[in-house]
Coordinates of N, CA and C in Angstrom, one line a residue:
X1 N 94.4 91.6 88.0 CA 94.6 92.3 89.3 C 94.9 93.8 89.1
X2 N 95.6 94.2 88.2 CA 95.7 95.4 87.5 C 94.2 96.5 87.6
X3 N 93.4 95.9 86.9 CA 92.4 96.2 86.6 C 91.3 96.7 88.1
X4 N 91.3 95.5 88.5 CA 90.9 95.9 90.3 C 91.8 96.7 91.0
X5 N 93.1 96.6 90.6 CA 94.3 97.2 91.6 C 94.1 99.2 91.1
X6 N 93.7 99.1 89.8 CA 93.1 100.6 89.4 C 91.9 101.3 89.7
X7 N 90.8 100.1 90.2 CA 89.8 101.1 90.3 C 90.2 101.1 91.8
X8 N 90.5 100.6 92.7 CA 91.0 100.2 94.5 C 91.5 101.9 94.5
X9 N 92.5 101.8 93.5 CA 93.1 103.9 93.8 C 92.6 104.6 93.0
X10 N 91.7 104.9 92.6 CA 91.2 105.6 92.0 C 89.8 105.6 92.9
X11 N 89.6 105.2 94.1 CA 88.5 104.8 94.9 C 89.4 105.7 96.3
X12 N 90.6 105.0 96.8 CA 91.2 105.9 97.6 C 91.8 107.2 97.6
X13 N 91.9 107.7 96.0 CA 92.6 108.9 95.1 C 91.0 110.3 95.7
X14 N 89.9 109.6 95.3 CA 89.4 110.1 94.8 C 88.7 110.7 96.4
X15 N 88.6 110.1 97.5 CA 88.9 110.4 98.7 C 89.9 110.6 99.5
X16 N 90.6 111.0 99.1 CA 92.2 111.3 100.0 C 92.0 111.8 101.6
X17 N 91.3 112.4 101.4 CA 91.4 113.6 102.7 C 90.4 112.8 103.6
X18 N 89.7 111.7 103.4 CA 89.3 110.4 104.7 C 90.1 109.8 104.8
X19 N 91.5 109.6 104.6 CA 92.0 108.4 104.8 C 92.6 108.8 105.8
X20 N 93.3 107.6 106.9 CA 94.5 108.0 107.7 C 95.6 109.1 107.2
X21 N 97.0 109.0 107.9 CA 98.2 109.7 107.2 C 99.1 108.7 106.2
X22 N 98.7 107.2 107.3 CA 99.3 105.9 106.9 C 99.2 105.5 105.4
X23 N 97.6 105.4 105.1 CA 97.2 105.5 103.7 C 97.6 106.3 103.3
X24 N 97.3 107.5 103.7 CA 97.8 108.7 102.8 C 99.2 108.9 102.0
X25 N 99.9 108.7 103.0 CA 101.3 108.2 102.7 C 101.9 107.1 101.7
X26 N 101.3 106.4 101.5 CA 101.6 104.9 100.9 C 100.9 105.1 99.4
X27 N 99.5 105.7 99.3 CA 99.0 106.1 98.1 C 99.2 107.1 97.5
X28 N 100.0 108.3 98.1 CA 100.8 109.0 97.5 C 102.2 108.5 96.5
X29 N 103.1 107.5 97.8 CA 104.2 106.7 97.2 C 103.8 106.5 96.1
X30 N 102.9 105.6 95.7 CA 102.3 104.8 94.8 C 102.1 105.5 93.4
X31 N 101.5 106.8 94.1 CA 100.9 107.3 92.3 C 101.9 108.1 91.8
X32 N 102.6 109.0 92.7 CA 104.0 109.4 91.8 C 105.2 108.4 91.1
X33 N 105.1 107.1 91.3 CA 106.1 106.2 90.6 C 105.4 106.2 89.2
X34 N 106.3 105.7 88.6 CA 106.0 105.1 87.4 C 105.3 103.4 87.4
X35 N 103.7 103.9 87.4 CA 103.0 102.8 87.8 C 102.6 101.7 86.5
X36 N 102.8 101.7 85.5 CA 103.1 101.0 84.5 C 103.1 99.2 84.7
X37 N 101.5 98.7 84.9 CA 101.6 97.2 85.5 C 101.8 97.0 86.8
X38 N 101.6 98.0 87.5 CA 102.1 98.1 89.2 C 100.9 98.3 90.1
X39 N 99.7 98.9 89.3 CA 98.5 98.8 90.1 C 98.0 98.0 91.2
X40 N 98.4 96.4 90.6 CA 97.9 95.8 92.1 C 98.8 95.8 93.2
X41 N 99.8 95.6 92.5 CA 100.9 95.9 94.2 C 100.7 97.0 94.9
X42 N 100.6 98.2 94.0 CA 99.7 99.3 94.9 C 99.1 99.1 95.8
X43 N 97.3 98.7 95.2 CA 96.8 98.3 95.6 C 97.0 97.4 97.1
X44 N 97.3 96.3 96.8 CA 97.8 95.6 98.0 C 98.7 96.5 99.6
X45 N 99.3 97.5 98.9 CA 100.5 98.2 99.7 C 99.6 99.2 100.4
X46 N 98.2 99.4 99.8 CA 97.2 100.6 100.3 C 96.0 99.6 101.0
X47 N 96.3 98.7 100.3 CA 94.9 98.4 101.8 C 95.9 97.2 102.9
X48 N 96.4 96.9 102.5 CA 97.9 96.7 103.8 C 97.7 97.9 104.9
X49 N 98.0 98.7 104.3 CA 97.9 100.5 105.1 C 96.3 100.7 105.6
X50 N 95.4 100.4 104.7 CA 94.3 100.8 105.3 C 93.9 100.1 106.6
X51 N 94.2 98.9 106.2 CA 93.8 97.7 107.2 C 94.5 98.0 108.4
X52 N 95.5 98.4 108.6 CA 96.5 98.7 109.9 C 97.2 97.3 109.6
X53 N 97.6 97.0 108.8 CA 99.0 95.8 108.8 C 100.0 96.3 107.9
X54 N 101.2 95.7 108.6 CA 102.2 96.2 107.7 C 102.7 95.5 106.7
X55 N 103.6 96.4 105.6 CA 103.6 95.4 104.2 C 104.7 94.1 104.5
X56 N 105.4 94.2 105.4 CA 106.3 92.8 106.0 C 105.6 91.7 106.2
X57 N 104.2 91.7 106.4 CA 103.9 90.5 106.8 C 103.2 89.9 105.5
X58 N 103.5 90.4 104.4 CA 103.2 89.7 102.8 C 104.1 89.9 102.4
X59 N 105.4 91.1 102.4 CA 106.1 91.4 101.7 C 107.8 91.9 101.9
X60 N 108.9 91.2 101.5 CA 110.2 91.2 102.2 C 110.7 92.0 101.3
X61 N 112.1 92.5 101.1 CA 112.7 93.6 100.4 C 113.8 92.9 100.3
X62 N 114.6 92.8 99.3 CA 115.9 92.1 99.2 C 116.9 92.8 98.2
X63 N 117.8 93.2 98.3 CA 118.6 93.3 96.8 C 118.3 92.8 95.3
X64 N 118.5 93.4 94.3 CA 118.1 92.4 93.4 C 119.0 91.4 93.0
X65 N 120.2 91.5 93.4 CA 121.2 90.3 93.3 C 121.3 89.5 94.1
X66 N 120.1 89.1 95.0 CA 120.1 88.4 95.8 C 119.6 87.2 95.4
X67 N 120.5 86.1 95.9 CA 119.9 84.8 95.4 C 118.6 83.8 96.0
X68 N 118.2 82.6 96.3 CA 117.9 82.4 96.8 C 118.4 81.5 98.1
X69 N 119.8 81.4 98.2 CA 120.7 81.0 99.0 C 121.3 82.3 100.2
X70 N 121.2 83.3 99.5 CA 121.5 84.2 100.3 C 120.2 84.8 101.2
X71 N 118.8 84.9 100.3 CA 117.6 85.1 100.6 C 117.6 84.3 101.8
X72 N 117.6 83.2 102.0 CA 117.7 82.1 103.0 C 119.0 82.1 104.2
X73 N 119.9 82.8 104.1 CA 120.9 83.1 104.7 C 120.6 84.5 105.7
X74 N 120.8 85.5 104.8 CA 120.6 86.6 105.1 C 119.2 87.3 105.9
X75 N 118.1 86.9 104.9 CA 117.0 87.5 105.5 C 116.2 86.3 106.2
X76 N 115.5 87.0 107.6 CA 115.0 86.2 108.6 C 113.1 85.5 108.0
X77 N 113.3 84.3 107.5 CA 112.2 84.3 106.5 C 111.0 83.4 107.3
X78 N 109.9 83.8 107.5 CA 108.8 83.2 108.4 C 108.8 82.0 107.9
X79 N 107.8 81.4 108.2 CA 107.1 79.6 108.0 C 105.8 80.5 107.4
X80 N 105.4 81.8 107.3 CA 104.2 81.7 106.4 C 104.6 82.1 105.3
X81 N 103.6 82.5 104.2 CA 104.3 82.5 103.0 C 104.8 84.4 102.7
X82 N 105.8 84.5 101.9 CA 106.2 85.6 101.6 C 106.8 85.9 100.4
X83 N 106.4 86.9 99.7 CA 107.3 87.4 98.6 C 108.0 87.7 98.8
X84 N 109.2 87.3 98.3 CA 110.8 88.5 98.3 C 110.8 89.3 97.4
X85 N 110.5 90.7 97.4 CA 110.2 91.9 96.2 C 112.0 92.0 96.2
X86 N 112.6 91.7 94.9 CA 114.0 91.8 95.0 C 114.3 93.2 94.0
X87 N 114.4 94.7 94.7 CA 114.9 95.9 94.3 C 115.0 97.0 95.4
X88 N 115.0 97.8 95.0 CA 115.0 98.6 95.9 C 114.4 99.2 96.9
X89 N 113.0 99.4 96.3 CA 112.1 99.7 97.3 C 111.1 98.2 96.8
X90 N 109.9 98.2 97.5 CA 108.7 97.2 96.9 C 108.2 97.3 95.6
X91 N 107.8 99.0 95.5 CA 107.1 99.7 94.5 C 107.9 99.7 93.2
X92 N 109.3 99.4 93.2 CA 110.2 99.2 92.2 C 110.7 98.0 91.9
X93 N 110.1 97.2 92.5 CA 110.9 95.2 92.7 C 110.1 95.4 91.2
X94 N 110.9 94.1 90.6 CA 110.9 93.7 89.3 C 111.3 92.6 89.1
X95 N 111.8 92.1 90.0 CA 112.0 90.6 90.0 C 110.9 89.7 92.0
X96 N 110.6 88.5 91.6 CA 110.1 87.9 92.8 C 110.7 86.7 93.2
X97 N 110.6 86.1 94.5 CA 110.7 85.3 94.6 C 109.7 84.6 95.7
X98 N 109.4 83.4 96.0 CA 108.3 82.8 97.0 C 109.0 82.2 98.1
X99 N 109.0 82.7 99.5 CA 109.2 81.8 100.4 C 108.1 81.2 101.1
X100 N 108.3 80.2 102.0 CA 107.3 79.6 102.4 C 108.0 78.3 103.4
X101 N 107.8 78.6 105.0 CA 108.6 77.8 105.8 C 109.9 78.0 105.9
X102 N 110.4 79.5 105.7 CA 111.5 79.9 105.9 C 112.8 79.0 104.8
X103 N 112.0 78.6 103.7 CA 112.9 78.1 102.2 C 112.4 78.9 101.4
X104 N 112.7 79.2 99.9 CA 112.5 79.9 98.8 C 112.2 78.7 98.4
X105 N 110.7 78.6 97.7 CA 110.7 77.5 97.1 C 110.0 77.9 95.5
X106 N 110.2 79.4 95.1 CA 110.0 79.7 93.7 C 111.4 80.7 93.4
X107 N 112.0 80.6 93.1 CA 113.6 81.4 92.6 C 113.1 82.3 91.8
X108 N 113.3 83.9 91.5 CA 113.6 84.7 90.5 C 113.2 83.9 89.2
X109 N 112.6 84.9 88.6 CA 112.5 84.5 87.0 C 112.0 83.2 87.0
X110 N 111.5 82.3 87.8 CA 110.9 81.1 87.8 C 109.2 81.3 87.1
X111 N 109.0 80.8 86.0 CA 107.3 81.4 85.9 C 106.8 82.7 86.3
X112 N 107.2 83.6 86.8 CA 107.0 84.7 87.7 C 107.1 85.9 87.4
X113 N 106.8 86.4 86.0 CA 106.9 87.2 84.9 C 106.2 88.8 85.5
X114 N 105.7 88.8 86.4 CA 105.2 90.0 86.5 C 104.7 89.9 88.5
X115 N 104.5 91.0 88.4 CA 103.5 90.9 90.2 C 102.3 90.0 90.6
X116 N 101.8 90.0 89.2 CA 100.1 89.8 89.3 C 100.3 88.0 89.4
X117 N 101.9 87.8 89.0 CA 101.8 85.8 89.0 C 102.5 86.1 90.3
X118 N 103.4 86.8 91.4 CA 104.0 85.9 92.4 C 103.2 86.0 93.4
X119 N 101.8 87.3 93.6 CA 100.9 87.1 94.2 C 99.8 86.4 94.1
X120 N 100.0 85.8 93.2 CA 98.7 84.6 92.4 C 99.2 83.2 93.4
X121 N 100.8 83.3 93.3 CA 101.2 82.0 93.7 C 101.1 81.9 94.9
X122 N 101.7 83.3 95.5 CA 101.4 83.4 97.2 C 100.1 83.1 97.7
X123 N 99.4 84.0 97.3 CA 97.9 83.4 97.2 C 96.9 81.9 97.7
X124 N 97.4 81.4 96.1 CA 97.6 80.0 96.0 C 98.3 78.9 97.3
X125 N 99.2 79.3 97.7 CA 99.7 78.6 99.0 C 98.9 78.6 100.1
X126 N 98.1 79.3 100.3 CA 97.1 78.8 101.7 C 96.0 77.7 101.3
X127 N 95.8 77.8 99.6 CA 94.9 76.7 99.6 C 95.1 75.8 99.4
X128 N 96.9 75.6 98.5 CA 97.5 74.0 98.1 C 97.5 73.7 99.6
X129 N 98.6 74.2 100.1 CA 99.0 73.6 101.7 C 98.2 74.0 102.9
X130 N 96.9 74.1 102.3 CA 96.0 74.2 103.4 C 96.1 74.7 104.8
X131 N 96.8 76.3 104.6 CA 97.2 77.0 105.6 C 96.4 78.4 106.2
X132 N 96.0 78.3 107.5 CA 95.5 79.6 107.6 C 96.3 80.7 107.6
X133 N 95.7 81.7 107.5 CA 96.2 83.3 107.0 C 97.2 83.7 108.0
X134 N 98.3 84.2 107.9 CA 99.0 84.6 109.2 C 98.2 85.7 109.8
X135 N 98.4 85.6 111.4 CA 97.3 86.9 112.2 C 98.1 88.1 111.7
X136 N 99.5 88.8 111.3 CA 99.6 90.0 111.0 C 99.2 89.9 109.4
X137 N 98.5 89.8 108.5 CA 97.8 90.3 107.1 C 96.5 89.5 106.7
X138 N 96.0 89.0 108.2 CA 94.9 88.1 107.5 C 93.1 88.8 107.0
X139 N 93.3 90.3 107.6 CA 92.4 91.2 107.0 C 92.7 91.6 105.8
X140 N 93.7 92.2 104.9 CA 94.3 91.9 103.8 C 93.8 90.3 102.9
X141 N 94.2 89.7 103.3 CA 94.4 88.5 102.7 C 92.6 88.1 102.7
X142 N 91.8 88.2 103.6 CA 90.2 87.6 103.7 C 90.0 88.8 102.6
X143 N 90.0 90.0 102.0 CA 90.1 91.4 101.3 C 90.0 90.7 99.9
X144 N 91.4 89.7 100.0 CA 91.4 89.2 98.6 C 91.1 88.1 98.5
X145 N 90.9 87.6 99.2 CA 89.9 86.4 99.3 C 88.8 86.3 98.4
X146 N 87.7 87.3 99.5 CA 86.5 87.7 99.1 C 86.3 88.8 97.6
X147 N 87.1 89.8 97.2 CA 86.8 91.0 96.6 C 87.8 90.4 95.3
X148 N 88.8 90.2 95.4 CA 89.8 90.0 94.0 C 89.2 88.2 93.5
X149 N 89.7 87.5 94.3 CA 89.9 86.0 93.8 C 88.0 86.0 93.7
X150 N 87.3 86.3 94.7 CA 86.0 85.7 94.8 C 85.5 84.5 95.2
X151 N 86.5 84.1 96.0 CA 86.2 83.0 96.9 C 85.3 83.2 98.2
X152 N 84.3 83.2 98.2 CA 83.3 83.3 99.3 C 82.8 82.4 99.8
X153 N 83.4 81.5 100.4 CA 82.5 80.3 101.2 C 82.3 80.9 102.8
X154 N 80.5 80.2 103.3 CA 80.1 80.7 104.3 C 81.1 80.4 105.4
X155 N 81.5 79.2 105.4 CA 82.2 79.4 106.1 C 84.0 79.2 106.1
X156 N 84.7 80.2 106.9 CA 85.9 80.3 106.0 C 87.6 79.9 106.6
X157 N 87.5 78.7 106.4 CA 88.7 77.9 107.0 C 89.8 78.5 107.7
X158 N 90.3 79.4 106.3 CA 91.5 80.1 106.3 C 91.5 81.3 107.1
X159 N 90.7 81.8 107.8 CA 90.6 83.3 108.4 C 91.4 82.5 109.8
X160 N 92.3 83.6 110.5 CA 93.0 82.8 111.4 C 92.2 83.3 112.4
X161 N 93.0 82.0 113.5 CA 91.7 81.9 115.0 C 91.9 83.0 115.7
X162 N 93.3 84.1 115.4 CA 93.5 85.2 116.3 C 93.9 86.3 115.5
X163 N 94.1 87.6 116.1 CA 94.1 89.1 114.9 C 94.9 89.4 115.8
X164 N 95.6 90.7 115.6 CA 96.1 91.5 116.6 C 95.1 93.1 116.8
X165 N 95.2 93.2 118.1 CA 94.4 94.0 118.4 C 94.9 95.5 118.6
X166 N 93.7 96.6 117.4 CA 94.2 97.6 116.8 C 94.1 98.6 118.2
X167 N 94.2 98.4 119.4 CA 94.0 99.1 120.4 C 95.7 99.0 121.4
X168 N 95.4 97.7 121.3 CA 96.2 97.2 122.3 C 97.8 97.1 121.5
X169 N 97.8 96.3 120.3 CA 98.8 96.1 119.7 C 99.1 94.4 120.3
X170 N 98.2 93.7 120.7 CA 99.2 92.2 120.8 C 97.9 91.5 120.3
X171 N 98.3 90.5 120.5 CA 97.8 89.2 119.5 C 96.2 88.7 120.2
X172 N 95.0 88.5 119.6 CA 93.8 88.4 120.7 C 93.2 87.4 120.1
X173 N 92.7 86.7 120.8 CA 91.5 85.6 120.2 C 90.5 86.2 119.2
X174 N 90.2 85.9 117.9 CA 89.4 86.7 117.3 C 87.6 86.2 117.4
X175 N 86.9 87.0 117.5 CA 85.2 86.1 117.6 C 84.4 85.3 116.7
X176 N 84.1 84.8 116.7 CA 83.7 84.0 115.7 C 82.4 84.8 114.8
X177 N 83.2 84.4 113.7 CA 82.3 85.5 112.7 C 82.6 84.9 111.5
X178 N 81.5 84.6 110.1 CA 81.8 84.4 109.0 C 82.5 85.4 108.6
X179 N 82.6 86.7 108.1 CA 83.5 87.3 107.7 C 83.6 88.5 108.1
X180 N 85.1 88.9 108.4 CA 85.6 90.0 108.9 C 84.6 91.2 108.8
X181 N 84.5 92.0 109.9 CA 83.5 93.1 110.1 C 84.5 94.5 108.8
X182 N 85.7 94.2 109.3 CA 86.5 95.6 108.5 C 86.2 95.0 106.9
X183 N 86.4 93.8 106.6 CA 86.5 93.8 104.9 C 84.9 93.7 104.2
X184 N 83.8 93.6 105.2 CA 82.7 93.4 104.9 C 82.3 95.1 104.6
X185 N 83.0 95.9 105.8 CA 82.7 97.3 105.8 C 83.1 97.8 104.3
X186 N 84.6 97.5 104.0 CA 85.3 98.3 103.1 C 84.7 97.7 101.6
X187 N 84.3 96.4 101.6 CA 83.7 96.4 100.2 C 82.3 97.0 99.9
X188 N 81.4 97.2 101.0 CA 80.1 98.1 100.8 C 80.3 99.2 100.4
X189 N 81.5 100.1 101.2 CA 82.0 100.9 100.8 C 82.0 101.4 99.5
X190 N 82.7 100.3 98.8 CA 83.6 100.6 97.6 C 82.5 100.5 96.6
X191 N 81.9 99.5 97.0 CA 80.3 99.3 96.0 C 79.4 100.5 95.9
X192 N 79.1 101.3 96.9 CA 78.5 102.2 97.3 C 79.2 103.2 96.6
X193 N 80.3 103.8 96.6 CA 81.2 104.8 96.1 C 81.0 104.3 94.2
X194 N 80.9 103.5 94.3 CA 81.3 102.9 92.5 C 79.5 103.0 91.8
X195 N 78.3 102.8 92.7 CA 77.5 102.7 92.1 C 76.4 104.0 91.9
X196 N 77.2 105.0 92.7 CA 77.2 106.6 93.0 C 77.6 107.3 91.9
X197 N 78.7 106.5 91.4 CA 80.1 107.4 90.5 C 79.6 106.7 88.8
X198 N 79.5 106.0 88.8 CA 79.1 105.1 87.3 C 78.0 105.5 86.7

């Protein structure tokens, strides 16, 4: 994920001055840290931004002494699935944890050695428990569907029945389409940009 999560900014780096402010903002964050193994959460945190969804709806913020008893206490945890990035900011979490149905059901330091395993597992949860995509990250999530994991079936279960709408801001019936117009756009894109540049 590293690997893809580097050419993804080095694709948005390398056009800065098309992006939103949103993007712009968030991939700036990104490359002044000490990115060291952090490329795909980058990654993820920039096209979160590109897509118009916010990182909340993949991604929760917790203390890092947070347990998973207080995780479940404290912070208000969906029924879809979520990382708890447990530090300070996202870009600096170093420990994870998995909710899912408003329980933690992967604890800190559980198998979960790095970003690239608690997004693997998150991931993984729409297709063990055969869930579709929540409507706030499901352009995101069809993104990695199709472009990281490579799962491309014609037709695609998990894409949810509704989006929110980038005009209006509330929740809309989505049209029936094999695959999303924005993530079909952004990977031509990227192909195009990469087969220009190579």
């Amino acid at each position: 994920m590293d690997k893809k999560g580097k050419r993804l900014l080095d694709f948005f780096s390398s056009q800065i001055t098309k992006w939103r402010k949103e993007v712009r903002a968030v991939l700036k964050e990104a490359i002044k840290k000490e990115r060291e193994g952090s490329d795909g959460l980058a990654a993820m945190l920039v096209m979160l931004a590109h897509f118009k969804e916010q990182e909340e709806s993949l991604f929760l913020i917790a203390d890092e002494t947070t347990t998973p008893a207080d995780a479940e206490a404290q912070l208000s945890l969906p029924v879809t699935p979520r990382i708890i990035m447990l530090g300070e900011t996202i870009l600096t979490a170093k420990k994870w944890m998995l909710s899912i149905e408003g329980r933690v059901v992967i604890p800190p330091g559980a198998h979960m050695a790095d970003f690239t395993t608690a997004f693997a597992a998150l991931f993984a949860c729409y297709y063990v428990f055969n869930l579709e995509y929540q409507v706030e990250a499901s352009t995101t999530l069809e993104f990695v569907q199709r472009f990281l994991v490579r799962i491309n079936p014609d037709s695609n279960k998990c894409t949810a029945k509704e989006q929110m709408s980038k005009t209006t801001g509330r929740v809309v019936k989505r049209k029936s389409s094999y695959m999303n117009p924005h993530v079909i756009s952004f990977i031509r894109d990227f192909t195009e940009f990469y087969l220009l540049t190579d």
